[in-house]
mmCIF file of C-alpha atoms in Angstrom:
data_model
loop_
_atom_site.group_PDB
_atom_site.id
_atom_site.type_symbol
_atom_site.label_atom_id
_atom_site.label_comp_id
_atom_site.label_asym_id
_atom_site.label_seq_id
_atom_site.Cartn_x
_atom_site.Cartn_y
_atom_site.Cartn_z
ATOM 1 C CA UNK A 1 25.395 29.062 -45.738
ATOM 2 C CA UNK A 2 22.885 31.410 -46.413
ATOM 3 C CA UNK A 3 19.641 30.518 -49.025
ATOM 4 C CA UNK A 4 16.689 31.705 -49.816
ATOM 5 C CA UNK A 5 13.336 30.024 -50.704
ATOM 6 C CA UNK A 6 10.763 31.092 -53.120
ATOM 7 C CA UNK A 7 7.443 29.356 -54.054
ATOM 8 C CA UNK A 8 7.762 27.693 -57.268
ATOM 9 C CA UNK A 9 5.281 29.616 -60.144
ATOM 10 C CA UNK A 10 4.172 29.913 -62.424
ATOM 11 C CA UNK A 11 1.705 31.683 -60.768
ATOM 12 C CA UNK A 12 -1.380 33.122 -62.981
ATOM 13 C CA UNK A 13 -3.921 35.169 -61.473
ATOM 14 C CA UNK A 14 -6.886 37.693 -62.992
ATOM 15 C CA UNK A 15 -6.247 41.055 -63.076
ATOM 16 C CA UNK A 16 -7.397 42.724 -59.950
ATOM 17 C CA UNK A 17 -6.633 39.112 -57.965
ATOM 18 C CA UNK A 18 -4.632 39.471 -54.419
ATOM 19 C CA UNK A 19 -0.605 38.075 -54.818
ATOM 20 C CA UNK A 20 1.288 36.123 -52.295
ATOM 21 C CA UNK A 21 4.329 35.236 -53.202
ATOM 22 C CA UNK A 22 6.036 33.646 -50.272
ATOM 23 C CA UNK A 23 9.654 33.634 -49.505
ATOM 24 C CA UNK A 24 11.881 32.327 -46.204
ATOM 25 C CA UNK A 25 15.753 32.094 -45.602
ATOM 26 C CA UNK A 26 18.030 30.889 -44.066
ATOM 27 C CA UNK A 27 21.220 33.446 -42.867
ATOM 28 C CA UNK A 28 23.754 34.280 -40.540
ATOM 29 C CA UNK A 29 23.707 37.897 -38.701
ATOM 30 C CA UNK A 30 21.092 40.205 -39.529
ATOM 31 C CA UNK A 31 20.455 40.270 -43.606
ATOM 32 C CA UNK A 32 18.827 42.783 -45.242
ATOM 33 C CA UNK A 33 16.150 41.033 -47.581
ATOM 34 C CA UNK A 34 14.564 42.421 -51.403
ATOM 35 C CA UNK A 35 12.474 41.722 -54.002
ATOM 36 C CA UNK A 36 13.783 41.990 -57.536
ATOM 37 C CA UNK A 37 11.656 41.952 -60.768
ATOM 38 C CA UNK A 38 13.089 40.982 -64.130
ATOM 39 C CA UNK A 39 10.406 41.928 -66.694
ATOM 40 C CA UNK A 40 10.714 40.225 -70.338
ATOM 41 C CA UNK A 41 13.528 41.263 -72.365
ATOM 42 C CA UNK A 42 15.209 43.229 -69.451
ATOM 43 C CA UNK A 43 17.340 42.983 -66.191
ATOM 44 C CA UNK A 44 16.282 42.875 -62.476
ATOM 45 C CA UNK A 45 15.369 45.955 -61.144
ATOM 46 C CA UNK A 46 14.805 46.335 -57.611
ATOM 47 C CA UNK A 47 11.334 46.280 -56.340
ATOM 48 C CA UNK A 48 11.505 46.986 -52.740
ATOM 49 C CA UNK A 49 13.608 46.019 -49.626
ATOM 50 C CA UNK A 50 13.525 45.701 -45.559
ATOM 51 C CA UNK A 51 16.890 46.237 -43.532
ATOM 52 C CA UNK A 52 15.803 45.230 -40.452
ATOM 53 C CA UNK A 53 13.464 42.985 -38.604
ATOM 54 C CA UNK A 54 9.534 44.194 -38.931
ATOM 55 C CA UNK A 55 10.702 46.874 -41.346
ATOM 56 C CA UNK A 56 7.769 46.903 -44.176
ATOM 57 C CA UNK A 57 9.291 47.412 -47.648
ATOM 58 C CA UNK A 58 6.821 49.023 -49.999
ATOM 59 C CA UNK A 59 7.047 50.305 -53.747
ATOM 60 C CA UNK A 60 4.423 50.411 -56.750
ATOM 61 C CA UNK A 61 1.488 48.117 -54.144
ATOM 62 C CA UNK A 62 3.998 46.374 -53.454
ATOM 63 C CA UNK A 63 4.937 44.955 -50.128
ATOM 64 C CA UNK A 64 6.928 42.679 -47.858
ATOM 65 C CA UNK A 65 7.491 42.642 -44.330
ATOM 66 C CA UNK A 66 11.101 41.561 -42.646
ATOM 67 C CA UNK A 67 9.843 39.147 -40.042
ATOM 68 C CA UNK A 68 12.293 37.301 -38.367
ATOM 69 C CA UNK A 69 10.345 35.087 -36.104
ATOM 70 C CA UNK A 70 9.095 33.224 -39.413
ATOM 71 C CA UNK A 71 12.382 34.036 -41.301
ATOM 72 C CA UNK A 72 9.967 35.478 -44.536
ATOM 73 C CA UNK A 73 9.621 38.056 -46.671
ATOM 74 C CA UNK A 74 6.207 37.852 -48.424
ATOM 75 C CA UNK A 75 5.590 40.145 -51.033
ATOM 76 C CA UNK A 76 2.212 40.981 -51.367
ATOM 77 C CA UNK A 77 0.325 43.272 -53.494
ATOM 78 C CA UNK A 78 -3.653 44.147 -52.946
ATOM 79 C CA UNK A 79 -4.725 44.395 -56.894
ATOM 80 C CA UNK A 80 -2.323 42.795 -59.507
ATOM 81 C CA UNK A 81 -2.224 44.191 -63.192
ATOM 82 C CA UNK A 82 -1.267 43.185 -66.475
ATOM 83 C CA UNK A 83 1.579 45.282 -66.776
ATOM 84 C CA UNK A 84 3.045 43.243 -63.134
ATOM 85 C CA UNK A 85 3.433 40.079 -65.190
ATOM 86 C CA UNK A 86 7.176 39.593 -64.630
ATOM 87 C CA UNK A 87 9.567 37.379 -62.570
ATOM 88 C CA UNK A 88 9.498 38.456 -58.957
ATOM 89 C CA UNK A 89 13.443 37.547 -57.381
ATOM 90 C CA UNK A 90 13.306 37.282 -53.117
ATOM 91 C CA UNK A 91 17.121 37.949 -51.900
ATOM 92 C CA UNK A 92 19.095 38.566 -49.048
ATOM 93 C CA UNK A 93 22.334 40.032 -48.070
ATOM 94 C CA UNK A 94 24.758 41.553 -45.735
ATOM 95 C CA UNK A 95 24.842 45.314 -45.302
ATOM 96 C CA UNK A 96 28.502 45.065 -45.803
ATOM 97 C CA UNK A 97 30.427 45.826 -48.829
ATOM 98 C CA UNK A 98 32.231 42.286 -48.880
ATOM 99 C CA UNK A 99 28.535 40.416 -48.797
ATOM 100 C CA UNK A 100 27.143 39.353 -51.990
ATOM 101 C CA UNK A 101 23.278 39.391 -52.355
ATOM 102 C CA UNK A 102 21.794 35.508 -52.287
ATOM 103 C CA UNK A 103 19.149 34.680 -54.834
ATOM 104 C CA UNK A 104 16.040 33.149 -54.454
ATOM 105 C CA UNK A 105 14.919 30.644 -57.949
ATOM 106 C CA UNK A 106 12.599 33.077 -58.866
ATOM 107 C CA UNK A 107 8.406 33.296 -59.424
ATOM 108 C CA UNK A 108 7.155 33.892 -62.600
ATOM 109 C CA UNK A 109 3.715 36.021 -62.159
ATOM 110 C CA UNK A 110 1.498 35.945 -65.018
ATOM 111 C CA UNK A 111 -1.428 37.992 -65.044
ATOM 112 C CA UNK A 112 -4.533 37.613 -67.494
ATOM 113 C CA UNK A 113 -6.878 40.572 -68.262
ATOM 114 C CA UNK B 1 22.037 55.047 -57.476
ATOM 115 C CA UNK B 2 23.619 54.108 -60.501
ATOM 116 C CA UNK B 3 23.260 53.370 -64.104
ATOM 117 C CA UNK B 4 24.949 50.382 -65.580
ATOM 118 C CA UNK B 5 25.087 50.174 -69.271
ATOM 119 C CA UNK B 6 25.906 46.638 -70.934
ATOM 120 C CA UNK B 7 26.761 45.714 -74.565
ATOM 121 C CA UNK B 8 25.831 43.831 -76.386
ATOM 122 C CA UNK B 9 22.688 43.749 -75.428
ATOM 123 C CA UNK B 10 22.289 40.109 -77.259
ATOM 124 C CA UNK B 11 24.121 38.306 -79.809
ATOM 125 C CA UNK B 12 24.442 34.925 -81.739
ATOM 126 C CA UNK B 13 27.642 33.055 -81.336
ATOM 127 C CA UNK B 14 29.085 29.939 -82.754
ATOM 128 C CA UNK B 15 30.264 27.172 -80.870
ATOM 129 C CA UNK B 16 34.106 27.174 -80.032
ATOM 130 C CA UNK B 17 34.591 31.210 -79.927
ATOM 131 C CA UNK B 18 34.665 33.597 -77.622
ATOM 132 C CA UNK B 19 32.578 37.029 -76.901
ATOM 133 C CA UNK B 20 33.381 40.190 -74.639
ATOM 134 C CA UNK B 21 30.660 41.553 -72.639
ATOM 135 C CA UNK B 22 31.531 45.643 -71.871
ATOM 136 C CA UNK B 23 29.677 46.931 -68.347
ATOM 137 C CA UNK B 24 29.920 50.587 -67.802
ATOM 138 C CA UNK B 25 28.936 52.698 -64.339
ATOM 139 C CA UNK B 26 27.996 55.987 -64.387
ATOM 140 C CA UNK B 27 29.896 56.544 -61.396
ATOM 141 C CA UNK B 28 33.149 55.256 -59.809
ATOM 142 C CA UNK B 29 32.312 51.955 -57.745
ATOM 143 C CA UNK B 30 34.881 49.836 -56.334
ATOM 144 C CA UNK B 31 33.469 46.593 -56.611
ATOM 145 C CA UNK B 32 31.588 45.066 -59.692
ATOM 146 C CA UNK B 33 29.770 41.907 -60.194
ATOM 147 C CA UNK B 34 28.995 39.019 -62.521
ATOM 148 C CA UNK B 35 26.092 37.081 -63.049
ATOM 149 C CA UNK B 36 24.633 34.315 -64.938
ATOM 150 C CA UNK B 37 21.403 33.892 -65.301
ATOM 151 C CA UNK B 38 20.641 30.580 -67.424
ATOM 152 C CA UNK B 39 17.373 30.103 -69.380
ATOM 153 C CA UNK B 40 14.515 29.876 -66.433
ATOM 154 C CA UNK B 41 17.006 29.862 -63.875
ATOM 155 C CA UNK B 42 17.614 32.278 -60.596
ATOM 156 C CA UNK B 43 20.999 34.339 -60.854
ATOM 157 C CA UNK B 44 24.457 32.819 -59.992
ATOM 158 C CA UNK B 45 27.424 34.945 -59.046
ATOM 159 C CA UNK B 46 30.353 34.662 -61.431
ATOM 160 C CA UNK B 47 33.086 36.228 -60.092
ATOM 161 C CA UNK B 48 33.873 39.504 -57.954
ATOM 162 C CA UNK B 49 36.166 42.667 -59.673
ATOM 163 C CA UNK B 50 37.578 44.923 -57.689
ATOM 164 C CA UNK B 51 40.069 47.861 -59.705
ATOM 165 C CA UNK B 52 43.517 46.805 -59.474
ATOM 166 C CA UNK B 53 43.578 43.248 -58.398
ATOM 167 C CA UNK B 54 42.425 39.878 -59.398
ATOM 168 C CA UNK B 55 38.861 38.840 -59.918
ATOM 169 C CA UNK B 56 37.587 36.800 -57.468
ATOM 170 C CA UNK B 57 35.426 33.692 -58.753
ATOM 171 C CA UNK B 58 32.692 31.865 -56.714
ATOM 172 C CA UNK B 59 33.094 28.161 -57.129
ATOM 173 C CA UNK B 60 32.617 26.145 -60.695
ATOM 174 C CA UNK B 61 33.736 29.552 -62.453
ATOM 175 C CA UNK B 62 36.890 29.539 -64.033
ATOM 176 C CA UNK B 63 39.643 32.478 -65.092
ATOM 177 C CA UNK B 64 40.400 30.648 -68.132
ATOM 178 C CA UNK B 65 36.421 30.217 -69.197
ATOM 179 C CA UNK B 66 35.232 33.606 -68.043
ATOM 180 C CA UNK B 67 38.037 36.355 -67.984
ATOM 181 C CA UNK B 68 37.252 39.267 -66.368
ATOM 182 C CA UNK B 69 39.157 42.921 -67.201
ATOM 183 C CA UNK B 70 38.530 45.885 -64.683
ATOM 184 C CA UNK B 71 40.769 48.711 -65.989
ATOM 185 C CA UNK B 72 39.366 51.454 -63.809
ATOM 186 C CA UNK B 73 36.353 52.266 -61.619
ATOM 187 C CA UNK B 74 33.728 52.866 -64.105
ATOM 188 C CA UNK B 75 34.326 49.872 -66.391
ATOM 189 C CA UNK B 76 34.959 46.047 -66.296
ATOM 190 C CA UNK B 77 34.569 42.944 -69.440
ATOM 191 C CA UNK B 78 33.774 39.429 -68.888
ATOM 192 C CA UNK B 79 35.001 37.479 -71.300
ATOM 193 C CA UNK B 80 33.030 33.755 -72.166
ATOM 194 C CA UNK B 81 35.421 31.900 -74.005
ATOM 195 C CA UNK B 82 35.429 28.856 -76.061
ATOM 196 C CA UNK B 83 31.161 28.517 -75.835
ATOM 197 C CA UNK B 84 29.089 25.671 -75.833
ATOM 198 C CA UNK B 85 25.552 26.275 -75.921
ATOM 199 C CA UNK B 86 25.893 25.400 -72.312
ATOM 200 C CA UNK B 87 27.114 28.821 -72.285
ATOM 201 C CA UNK B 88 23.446 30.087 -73.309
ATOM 202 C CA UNK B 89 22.312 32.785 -70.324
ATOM 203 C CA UNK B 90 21.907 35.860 -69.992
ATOM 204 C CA UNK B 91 24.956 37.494 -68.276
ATOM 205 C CA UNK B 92 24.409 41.030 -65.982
ATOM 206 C CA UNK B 93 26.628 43.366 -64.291
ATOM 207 C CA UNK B 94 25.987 44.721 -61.168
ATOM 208 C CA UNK B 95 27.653 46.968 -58.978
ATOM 209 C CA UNK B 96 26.391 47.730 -55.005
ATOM 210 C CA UNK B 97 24.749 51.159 -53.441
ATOM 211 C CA UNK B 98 26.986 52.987 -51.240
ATOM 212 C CA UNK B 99 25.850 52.091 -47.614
ATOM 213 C CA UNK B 100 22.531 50.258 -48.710
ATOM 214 C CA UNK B 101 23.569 46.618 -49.529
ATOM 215 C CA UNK B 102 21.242 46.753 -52.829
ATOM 216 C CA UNK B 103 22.693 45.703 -56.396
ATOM 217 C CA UNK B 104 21.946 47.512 -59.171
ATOM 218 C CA UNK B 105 22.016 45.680 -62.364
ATOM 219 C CA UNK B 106 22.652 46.422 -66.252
ATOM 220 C CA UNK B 107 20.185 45.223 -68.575
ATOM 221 C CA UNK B 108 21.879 42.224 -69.069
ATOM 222 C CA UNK B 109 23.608 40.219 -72.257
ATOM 223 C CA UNK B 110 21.628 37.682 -73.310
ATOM 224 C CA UNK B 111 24.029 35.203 -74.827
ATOM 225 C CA UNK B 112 22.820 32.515 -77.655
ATOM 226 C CA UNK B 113 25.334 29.778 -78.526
ATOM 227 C CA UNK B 114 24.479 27.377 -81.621
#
């Protein structure tokens, strides 16, 4: 079945650092992939997401690339802030109504000042 | 898009009872979702509720343990009966975009059991 794979965190970094936070699945078909972020206290809102292979998904510095050769979906972000501590959520799911999204365990980012 | 609205946001139970989570859509959807998020954890999928027909649950998830009501398009419960503080997550709604695959989620009930 279909699963995704996130890198295990915590992951702490200095404000201004670079972020990787790396991601691969496993699916069936052609998935589209996200990123959720839960900050504390609050649900997931969605961060950004790619529908198609080599389709860059890109939202507050944030991006990912759909890249089907390596089966990942890296988000990445140039210059991390305080305010980005959160837990970052990599998914993936079917464009039809039917197909539930698949979860990744999460990341927790934690960024110092 | 669409804005979900949960309540209650949080609460305190005591072993043995049971609590009703509302979810309400600002819009008509056809299909809503549960989810349990426990402490640390990545989100599971509860069950499925579609208006007018049986919830659907994903394996190791119950009708008896977690009812689920969904009396129109715009609103669905999720009952947690009998708790344990197994039964400690936080639980979210979620209903799907029209044509775009993404789930948009409520803020989530974030369940304490003692």
């Amino acid at each position: 079945g279909d699963s995704v794979t996130q890198m295990e965190g915590p992951v702490t970094l200095s404000e201004e650092a670079f972020l990787t936070i790396n991601c691969t699945y496993t699916a069936t078909g052609y998935p589209s992939l996200f990123w959720y972020v839960q900050y504390p206290g609050e649900g997931l809102q969605l961060l950004l997401k790619a529908t198609k292979a080599d389709d860059k998904g890109s939202n507050k510095g944030f991006e990912a690339t759909y890249r089907k050769e390596t089966t990942s979906f890296h988000l990445e972000k140039g210059s991390v802030q305080v305010s980005d501590s959160a837990v970052y959520f990599c998914a993936l799911g079917g464009n039809n109504a039917g197909n539930m999204l698949t979860f990744g365990g999460g990341t927790r980012l934690m960024v110092k000042p | 898009s669409a804005v979900i609205s949960q309540k209650p946001s949080r609460d305190i139970c005591q072993r043995g009872t049971s609590l009703t989570i509302q979810c309400q859509v600002d819009s008509q959807v056809t299909m809503m979702f549960w989810y349990r998020q426990q402490p640390g954890q990545s989100l599971t999928l509860i069950a499925t509720a579609n208006q007018g027909s049986e919830a659907t649950y994903e394996s190791g998830f119950v009708i008896d343990k977690f009812p689920i009501s969904r009396p129109n398009l715009t609103f669905s419960t999720l009952t947690v009966s009998n708790m344990s503080p197994e039964d400690s997550s936080i639980y979210l709604c979620s209903t799907r975009g029209l044509g775009t695959g993404e789930l948009f989620f409520g803020e989530g009930s974030r369940l304490t059991v003692l």
